[in-house]
PDB file of C-alpha atoms in Angstrom:
ATOM      1  CA  UNK K   9      18.786  -7.375  -6.007  1.00 57.00           C
ATOM      2  CA  UNK K  10      15.771  -9.535  -5.295  1.00 82.00           C
ATOM      3  CA  UNK K  11      12.643  -7.770  -4.175  1.00 93.00           C
ATOM      4  CA  UNK K  12       9.844  -8.958  -1.930  1.00 96.00           C
ATOM      5  CA  UNK K  13       8.355 -12.207  -3.153  1.00 96.00           C
ATOM      6  CA  UNK K  14       5.008 -13.751  -2.252  1.00 98.00           C
ATOM      7  CA  UNK K  15       3.501 -17.152  -2.855  1.00 97.00           C
ATOM      8  CA  UNK K  16       1.213 -18.411  -4.081  1.00 97.00           C
ATOM      9  CA  UNK K  17       0.331 -15.617  -6.506  1.00 97.00           C
ATOM     10  CA  UNK K  18      -3.232 -16.880  -6.775  1.00 97.00           C
ATOM     11  CA  UNK K  19      -5.272 -18.970  -4.393  1.00 98.00           C
ATOM     12  CA  UNK K  20      -8.828 -20.236  -4.762  1.00 98.00           C
ATOM     13  CA  UNK K  21     -10.382 -21.581  -1.591  1.00 98.00           C
ATOM     14  CA  UNK K  22     -13.774 -22.963  -0.741  1.00 97.00           C
ATOM     15  CA  UNK K  23     -15.582 -21.198   2.046  1.00 97.00           C
ATOM     16  CA  UNK K  24     -14.505 -22.673   5.352  1.00 97.00           C
ATOM     17  CA  UNK K  25     -11.055 -23.771   4.205  1.00 98.00           C
ATOM     18  CA  UNK K  26      -7.856 -22.600   5.871  1.00 98.00           C
ATOM     19  CA  UNK K  27      -5.219 -20.851   3.743  1.00 98.00           C
ATOM     20  CA  UNK K  28      -1.587 -19.867   4.293  1.00 98.00           C
ATOM     21  CA  UNK K  29       0.087 -17.056   2.393  1.00 98.00           C
ATOM     22  CA  UNK K  30       3.855 -16.670   2.351  1.00 98.00           C
ATOM     23  CA  UNK K  31       6.051 -13.588   2.187  1.00 98.00           C
ATOM     24  CA  UNK K  32       9.807 -13.523   1.572  1.00 98.00           C
ATOM     25  CA  UNK K  33      11.063 -10.027   2.443  1.00 97.00           C
ATOM     26  CA  UNK K  34      14.153  -8.341   1.092  1.00 96.00           C
ATOM     27  CA  UNK K  35      17.213  -9.801   2.803  1.00 95.00           C
ATOM     28  CA  UNK K  36      18.222  -7.793   5.844  1.00 94.00           C
ATOM     29  CA  UNK K  37      14.927  -5.981   6.201  1.00 96.00           C
ATOM     30  CA  UNK K  38      13.927  -5.890   9.840  1.00 95.00           C
ATOM     31  CA  UNK K  39      10.394  -4.627   9.334  1.00 96.00           C
ATOM     32  CA  UNK K  40       7.567  -6.486   7.649  1.00 97.00           C
ATOM     33  CA  UNK K  41       4.009  -5.300   7.049  1.00 97.00           C
ATOM     34  CA  UNK K  42       0.916  -7.095   5.771  1.00 98.00           C
ATOM     35  CA  UNK K  43      -1.846  -5.203   3.958  1.00 97.00           C
ATOM     36  CA  UNK K  44      -5.193  -6.275   2.502  1.00 97.00           C
ATOM     37  CA  UNK K  45      -6.342  -4.728  -0.781  1.00 95.00           C
ATOM     38  CA  UNK K  46      -9.987  -5.224  -1.702  1.00 94.00           C
ATOM     39  CA  UNK K  47     -10.989  -4.891  -5.338  1.00 91.00           C
ATOM     40  CA  UNK K  48     -10.872  -1.266  -6.441  1.00 88.00           C
ATOM     41  CA  UNK K  49      -9.593  -0.046  -3.081  1.00 91.00           C
ATOM     42  CA  UNK K  50      -6.298   0.996  -1.569  1.00 93.00           C
ATOM     43  CA  UNK K  51      -4.335  -1.361   0.649  1.00 94.00           C
ATOM     44  CA  UNK K  52      -5.323  -1.477   4.316  1.00 96.00           C
ATOM     45  CA  UNK K  53      -2.890  -2.275   7.123  1.00 95.00           C
ATOM     46  CA  UNK K  54      -3.233  -5.642   8.822  1.00 97.00           C
ATOM     47  CA  UNK K  55      -0.189  -6.274  10.989  1.00 97.00           C
ATOM     48  CA  UNK K  56       3.464  -5.379  11.575  1.00 95.00           C
ATOM     49  CA  UNK K  57       6.570  -7.358  12.569  1.00 96.00           C
ATOM     50  CA  UNK K  58       9.919  -6.158  13.784  1.00 95.00           C
ATOM     51  CA  UNK K  59      12.181  -9.160  13.317  1.00 96.00           C
ATOM     52  CA  UNK K  60      10.194 -12.038  14.836  1.00 96.00           C
ATOM     53  CA  UNK K  61       8.114  -9.874  17.152  1.00 96.00           C
ATOM     54  CA  UNK K  62       4.575  -8.989  16.107  1.00 96.00           C
ATOM     55  CA  UNK K  63       4.359  -5.449  17.449  1.00 94.00           C
ATOM     56  CA  UNK K  64       1.072  -4.367  15.923  1.00 94.00           C
ATOM     57  CA  UNK K  65      -1.905  -6.486  14.900  1.00 94.00           C
ATOM     58  CA  UNK K  66      -4.501  -3.769  15.194  1.00 93.00           C
ATOM     59  CA  UNK K  67      -5.629  -4.155  11.575  1.00 94.00           C
ATOM     60  CA  UNK K  68      -6.433  -7.863  11.633  1.00 96.00           C
ATOM     61  CA  UNK K  69     -10.185  -8.018  10.900  1.00 94.00           C
ATOM     62  CA  UNK K  70     -10.992 -11.040  13.049  1.00 94.00           C
ATOM     63  CA  UNK K  71      -9.454 -13.778  15.149  1.00 95.00           C
ATOM     64  CA  UNK K  72      -9.542 -15.980  12.057  1.00 97.00           C
ATOM     65  CA  UNK K  73      -6.487 -14.066  10.830  1.00 98.00           C
ATOM     66  CA  UNK K  74      -3.114 -15.044  12.236  1.00 97.00           C
ATOM     67  CA  UNK K  75       0.406 -14.035  11.192  1.00 98.00           C
ATOM     68  CA  UNK K  76       3.834 -15.230  12.200  1.00 97.00           C
ATOM     69  CA  UNK K  77       7.495 -14.612  11.425  1.00 97.00           C
ATOM     70  CA  UNK K  78       9.258 -17.171  13.629  1.00 96.00           C
ATOM     71  CA  UNK K  79      12.851 -16.582  12.502  1.00 94.00           C
ATOM     72  CA  UNK K  80      12.603 -12.928  11.641  1.00 92.00           C
ATOM     73  CA  UNK K  81      12.654 -13.414   7.883  1.00 95.00           C
ATOM     74  CA  UNK K  82       9.875 -15.307   6.065  1.00 98.00           C
ATOM     75  CA  UNK K  83       6.369 -14.499   7.244  1.00 98.00           C
ATOM     76  CA  UNK K  84       3.123 -16.416   6.869  1.00 98.00           C
ATOM     77  CA  UNK K  85      -0.379 -14.988   7.014  1.00 98.00           C
ATOM     78  CA  UNK K  86      -2.930 -17.648   7.860  1.00 98.00           C
ATOM     79  CA  UNK K  87      -6.664 -17.277   7.463  1.00 98.00           C
ATOM     80  CA  UNK K  88      -8.820 -19.900   9.126  1.00 98.00           C
ATOM     81  CA  UNK K  89     -12.333 -20.834   8.020  1.00 98.00           C
ATOM     82  CA  UNK K  90     -12.212 -18.475   5.050  1.00 98.00           C
ATOM     83  CA  UNK K  91     -15.274 -16.388   4.211  1.00 97.00           C
ATOM     84  CA  UNK K  92     -16.262 -14.741   0.949  1.00 96.00           C
ATOM     85  CA  UNK K  93     -15.464 -11.315   2.382  1.00 96.00           C
ATOM     86  CA  UNK K  94     -11.836 -12.448   2.771  1.00 97.00           C
ATOM     87  CA  UNK K  95     -11.470 -12.339  -1.029  1.00 97.00           C
ATOM     88  CA  UNK K  96      -8.807  -9.712  -1.712  1.00 97.00           C
ATOM     89  CA  UNK K  97      -5.171  -9.229  -2.638  1.00 96.00           C
ATOM     90  CA  UNK K  98      -2.865  -9.683   0.323  1.00 98.00           C
ATOM     91  CA  UNK K  99       0.259  -7.563   0.077  1.00 97.00           C
ATOM     92  CA  UNK K 100       3.455  -7.906   2.028  1.00 98.00           C
ATOM     93  CA  UNK K 101       5.937  -5.045   2.385  1.00 97.00           C
ATOM     94  CA  UNK K 102       9.361  -4.918   3.991  1.00 96.00           C
ATOM     95  CA  UNK K 103      11.667  -2.114   5.039  1.00 94.00           C
ATOM     96  CA  UNK K 104      15.083  -1.682   6.621  1.00 94.00           C
ATOM     97  CA  UNK K 105      13.428  -0.260   9.703  1.00 90.00           C
ATOM     98  CA  UNK K 106       9.916   0.805  10.619  1.00 88.00           C
ATOM     99  CA  UNK K 107      10.535   4.401   9.512  1.00 87.00           C
ATOM    100  CA  UNK K 108      12.138   3.549   6.174  1.00 88.00           C
ATOM    101  CA  UNK K 109      10.511   3.154   2.759  1.00 90.00           C
ATOM    102  CA  UNK K 110       8.256   0.121   2.430  1.00 93.00           C
ATOM    103  CA  UNK K 111       8.839  -2.120  -0.590  1.00 94.00           C
ATOM    104  CA  UNK K 112       5.857  -4.164  -1.658  1.00 96.00           C
ATOM    105  CA  UNK K 113       5.630  -7.643  -3.075  1.00 96.00           C
ATOM    106  CA  UNK K 114       3.315  -8.530  -5.991  1.00 95.00           C
ATOM    107  CA  UNK K 115       0.635  -9.827  -3.649  1.00 96.00           C
ATOM    108  CA  UNK K 116      -1.424 -12.990  -3.360  1.00 98.00           C
ATOM    109  CA  UNK K 117      -4.868 -12.803  -4.898  1.00 97.00           C
ATOM    110  CA  UNK K 118      -7.257 -14.857  -2.755  1.00 98.00           C
ATOM    111  CA  UNK K 119     -10.672 -15.831  -4.059  1.00 98.00           C
ATOM    112  CA  UNK K 120     -13.044 -17.543  -1.653  1.00 97.00           C
ATOM    113  CA  UNK K 121     -15.938 -19.332  -3.315  1.00 96.00           C
TER     114      UNK K 121
ATOM    115  CA  UNK T  10     -13.366   5.742   8.297  1.00 68.00           C
ATOM    116  CA  UNK T  11     -11.293   6.745   5.281  1.00 78.00           C
ATOM    117  CA  UNK T  12      -8.257   8.567   6.647  1.00 91.00           C
ATOM    118  CA  UNK T  13      -7.105   9.680   3.214  1.00 96.00           C
ATOM    119  CA  UNK T  14      -9.538  10.745   0.486  1.00 96.00           C
ATOM    120  CA  UNK T  15      -8.437  10.659  -3.145  1.00 97.00           C
ATOM    121  CA  UNK T  16      -9.887  12.011  -6.378  1.00 96.00           C
ATOM    122  CA  UNK T  17     -10.606  11.515  -9.186  1.00 97.00           C
ATOM    123  CA  UNK T  18     -11.337   7.803  -9.318  1.00 96.00           C
ATOM    124  CA  UNK T  19     -10.233   7.692 -12.945  1.00 97.00           C
ATOM    125  CA  UNK T  20      -8.453  10.062 -15.293  1.00 97.00           C
ATOM    126  CA  UNK T  21      -7.859  10.093 -19.037  1.00 98.00           C
ATOM    127  CA  UNK T  22      -5.130  12.362 -20.364  1.00 98.00           C
ATOM    128  CA  UNK T  23      -3.652  12.912 -23.809  1.00 98.00           C
ATOM    129  CA  UNK T  24       0.016  12.124 -24.300  1.00 98.00           C
ATOM    130  CA  UNK T  25       2.056  15.178 -23.365  1.00 97.00           C
ATOM    131  CA  UNK T  26      -0.629  16.554 -21.072  1.00 98.00           C
ATOM    132  CA  UNK T  27      -0.580  17.115 -17.321  1.00 98.00           C
ATOM    133  CA  UNK T  28      -2.167  14.583 -14.983  1.00 98.00           C
ATOM    134  CA  UNK T  29      -3.317  15.885 -11.602  1.00 98.00           C
ATOM    135  CA  UNK T  30      -4.481  13.710  -8.711  1.00 98.00           C
ATOM    136  CA  UNK T  31      -5.659  15.162  -5.416  1.00 98.00           C
ATOM    137  CA  UNK T  32      -5.710  13.858  -1.864  1.00 98.00           C
ATOM    138  CA  UNK T  33      -6.924  15.144   1.476  1.00 97.00           C
ATOM    139  CA  UNK T  34      -6.284  13.909   5.006  1.00 96.00           C
ATOM    140  CA  UNK T  35      -7.690  14.556   8.456  1.00 93.00           C
ATOM    141  CA  UNK T  36      -5.076  13.386  10.940  1.00 93.00           C
ATOM    142  CA  UNK T  37      -2.657  16.248  11.622  1.00 92.00           C
ATOM    143  CA  UNK T  38      -0.239  13.767  13.188  1.00 92.00           C
ATOM    144  CA  UNK T  39       0.631  12.423   9.742  1.00 93.00           C
ATOM    145  CA  UNK T  40       4.171  13.441   8.822  1.00 92.00           C
ATOM    146  CA  UNK T  41       4.918  11.435   5.691  1.00 93.00           C
ATOM    147  CA  UNK T  42       3.008  11.514   2.405  1.00 95.00           C
ATOM    148  CA  UNK T  43       4.113   9.064  -0.292  1.00 95.00           C
ATOM    149  CA  UNK T  44       2.644   8.355  -3.688  1.00 97.00           C
ATOM    150  CA  UNK T  45       2.658   4.803  -4.995  1.00 97.00           C
ATOM    151  CA  UNK T  46       2.269   3.590  -8.581  1.00 97.00           C
ATOM    152  CA  UNK T  47       0.699   0.188  -9.221  1.00 95.00           C
ATOM    153  CA  UNK T  48       0.581  -1.720 -12.495  1.00 94.00           C
ATOM    154  CA  UNK T  49      -1.862  -4.614 -12.967  1.00 91.00           C
ATOM    155  CA  UNK T  50      -0.648  -7.753 -11.229  1.00 88.00           C
ATOM    156  CA  UNK T  51       2.121  -5.911  -9.405  1.00 91.00           C
ATOM    157  CA  UNK T  52       2.520  -4.509  -5.930  1.00 92.00           C
ATOM    158  CA  UNK T  53       2.566  -0.754  -5.300  1.00 94.00           C
ATOM    159  CA  UNK T  54       5.935   0.904  -5.940  1.00 94.00           C
ATOM    160  CA  UNK T  55       7.050   4.133  -4.298  1.00 94.00           C
ATOM    161  CA  UNK T  56       7.049   6.981  -6.793  1.00 96.00           C
ATOM    162  CA  UNK T  57       7.769  10.091  -4.737  1.00 95.00           C
ATOM    163  CA  UNK T  58       7.212  11.240  -1.162  1.00 95.00           C
ATOM    164  CA  UNK T  59       7.051  14.494   0.788  1.00 94.00           C
ATOM    165  CA  UNK T  60       7.185  15.624   4.389  1.00 92.00           C
ATOM    166  CA  UNK T  61       5.094  18.550   5.680  1.00 89.00           C
ATOM    167  CA  UNK T  62       8.033  20.892   6.184  1.00 91.00           C
ATOM    168  CA  UNK T  63       8.149  21.606   2.433  1.00 93.00           C
ATOM    169  CA  UNK T  64       5.391  22.726   0.068  1.00 94.00           C
ATOM    170  CA  UNK T  65       6.649  21.101  -3.103  1.00 96.00           C
ATOM    171  CA  UNK T  66       8.935  18.311  -4.221  1.00 96.00           C
ATOM    172  CA  UNK T  67       9.894  17.547  -7.789  1.00 97.00           C
ATOM    173  CA  UNK T  68      11.530  14.445  -9.220  1.00 96.00           C
ATOM    174  CA  UNK T  69      11.747  14.402 -12.986  1.00 96.00           C
ATOM    175  CA  UNK T  70       8.256  14.682 -14.435  1.00 97.00           C
ATOM    176  CA  UNK T  71       6.584  14.053 -11.052  1.00 97.00           C
ATOM    177  CA  UNK T  72       5.789  16.834  -8.570  1.00 97.00           C
ATOM    178  CA  UNK T  73       4.033  16.739  -5.212  1.00 97.00           C
ATOM    179  CA  UNK T  74       2.371  19.922  -4.012  1.00 96.00           C
ATOM    180  CA  UNK T  75       1.566  20.040  -0.307  1.00 96.00           C
ATOM    181  CA  UNK T  76      -0.771  22.430   1.502  1.00 95.00           C
ATOM    182  CA  UNK T  77      -0.442  21.860   5.233  1.00 93.00           C
ATOM    183  CA  UNK T  78      -3.134  24.341   6.297  1.00 93.00           C
ATOM    184  CA  UNK T  79      -5.694  22.811   3.934  1.00 95.00           C
ATOM    185  CA  UNK T  80      -4.513  19.263   4.726  1.00 96.00           C
ATOM    186  CA  UNK T  81      -4.283  18.519   1.037  1.00 97.00           C
ATOM    187  CA  UNK T  82      -1.597  17.251  -1.307  1.00 97.00           C
ATOM    188  CA  UNK T  83      -1.529  16.483  -4.997  1.00 98.00           C
ATOM    189  CA  UNK T  84       0.528  14.675  -7.611  1.00 98.00           C
ATOM    190  CA  UNK T  85       1.275  16.347 -10.929  1.00 98.00           C
ATOM    191  CA  UNK T  86       2.635  14.288 -13.807  1.00 98.00           C
ATOM    192  CA  UNK T  87       4.049  16.540 -16.494  1.00 98.00           C
ATOM    193  CA  UNK T  88       4.354  15.453 -20.131  1.00 98.00           C
ATOM    194  CA  UNK T  89       2.275  12.337 -19.402  1.00 98.00           C
ATOM    195  CA  UNK T  90       3.267   9.247 -21.380  1.00 97.00           C
ATOM    196  CA  UNK T  91       1.362   6.045 -22.236  1.00 97.00           C
ATOM    197  CA  UNK T  92       3.810   4.188 -19.967  1.00 97.00           C
ATOM    198  CA  UNK T  93       2.453   6.222 -17.049  1.00 97.00           C
ATOM    199  CA  UNK T  94      -0.895   4.437 -17.406  1.00 98.00           C
ATOM    200  CA  UNK T  95      -1.346   2.772 -14.022  1.00 97.00           C
ATOM    201  CA  UNK T  96      -3.221   3.168 -10.753  1.00 97.00           C
ATOM    202  CA  UNK T  97      -1.833   5.803  -8.407  1.00 98.00           C
ATOM    203  CA  UNK T  98      -2.351   5.765  -4.656  1.00 97.00           C
ATOM    204  CA  UNK T  99      -1.644   8.556  -2.242  1.00 97.00           C
ATOM    205  CA  UNK T 100      -0.874   7.551   1.311  1.00 96.00           C
ATOM    206  CA  UNK T 101      -0.073   9.055   4.678  1.00 95.00           C
ATOM    207  CA  UNK T 102       1.564   7.850   7.853  1.00 93.00           C
ATOM    208  CA  UNK T 103       3.112   8.873  11.125  1.00 90.00           C
ATOM    209  CA  UNK T 104       6.612   7.982  10.000  1.00 82.00           C
ATOM    210  CA  UNK T 105       8.039   8.950  13.368  1.00 79.00           C
ATOM    211  CA  UNK T 106       5.564   6.550  14.936  1.00 77.00           C
ATOM    212  CA  UNK T 107       4.058   3.327  13.681  1.00 75.00           C
ATOM    213  CA  UNK T 108       4.458   4.244   9.994  1.00 83.00           C
ATOM    214  CA  UNK T 109       1.471   2.122   9.021  1.00 91.00           C
ATOM    215  CA  UNK T 110       0.453   3.513   5.667  1.00 93.00           C
ATOM    216  CA  UNK T 111      -3.115   4.773   5.176  1.00 94.00           C
ATOM    217  CA  UNK T 112      -3.913   4.673   1.467  1.00 96.00           C
ATOM    218  CA  UNK T 113      -6.399   6.560  -0.642  1.00 96.00           C
ATOM    219  CA  UNK T 114      -8.781   4.627  -2.869  1.00 95.00           C
ATOM    220  CA  UNK T 115      -6.634   5.032  -5.971  1.00 96.00           C
ATOM    221  CA  UNK T 116      -6.817   6.809  -9.327  1.00 98.00           C
ATOM    222  CA  UNK T 117      -6.697   4.840 -12.546  1.00 97.00           C
ATOM    223  CA  UNK T 118      -4.758   6.938 -15.043  1.00 98.00           C
ATOM    224  CA  UNK T 119      -4.965   6.265 -18.762  1.00 98.00           C
ATOM    225  CA  UNK T 120      -2.695   8.215 -21.082  1.00 98.00           C
ATOM    226  CA  UNK T 121      -3.916   8.173 -24.668  1.00 97.00           C
ATOM    227  CA  UNK T 122      -1.231   8.218 -27.400  1.00 92.00           C
TER     228      UNK T 122
END
């Protein structure tokens, strides 16, 4: 079956621009996680959704980061006024429930110039 | 602070040899320890996972050894193959709780033919 998909795969933004990153989870997966992976590092947790409810946003680095999942399926991570330190791969993962195995998408590589 | 520490950063092994990657954690509340494999341009994929009630888990050529008292766990890849060349991440979470994964910094494994 289809796995987690993310778009765009690559995004170049000028400093100060807003960007929106999309995640399509596996069909039927209730739980959705966003992670940020800096170059040469492991992924770091950003935020968690259970259906449409954002239950945990403790990992969001600043109020410039905003995520939503309005219908409990597709999720969008928005970064406002991008900064160079936002350059990273943004990974989305979904799971049947919060305690089940997380399946990762290929990520969106964001480069802020 | 880094919740999970991983070593070595890189590893070169001859085909047929054993690859060993080590991880250590601090938070005794962690109850789930997965290993993820990541190829360039792809998202992490679950390889094998262990819970702290067992000291070893084997799946094919991959074995996790777990030492609860030392708060350490390791991945052994037996009969390493060139196709195993990838970056490996250990991780830990409170699966019975939030299940946000805390990743190590990764080990780039190269298996030489």
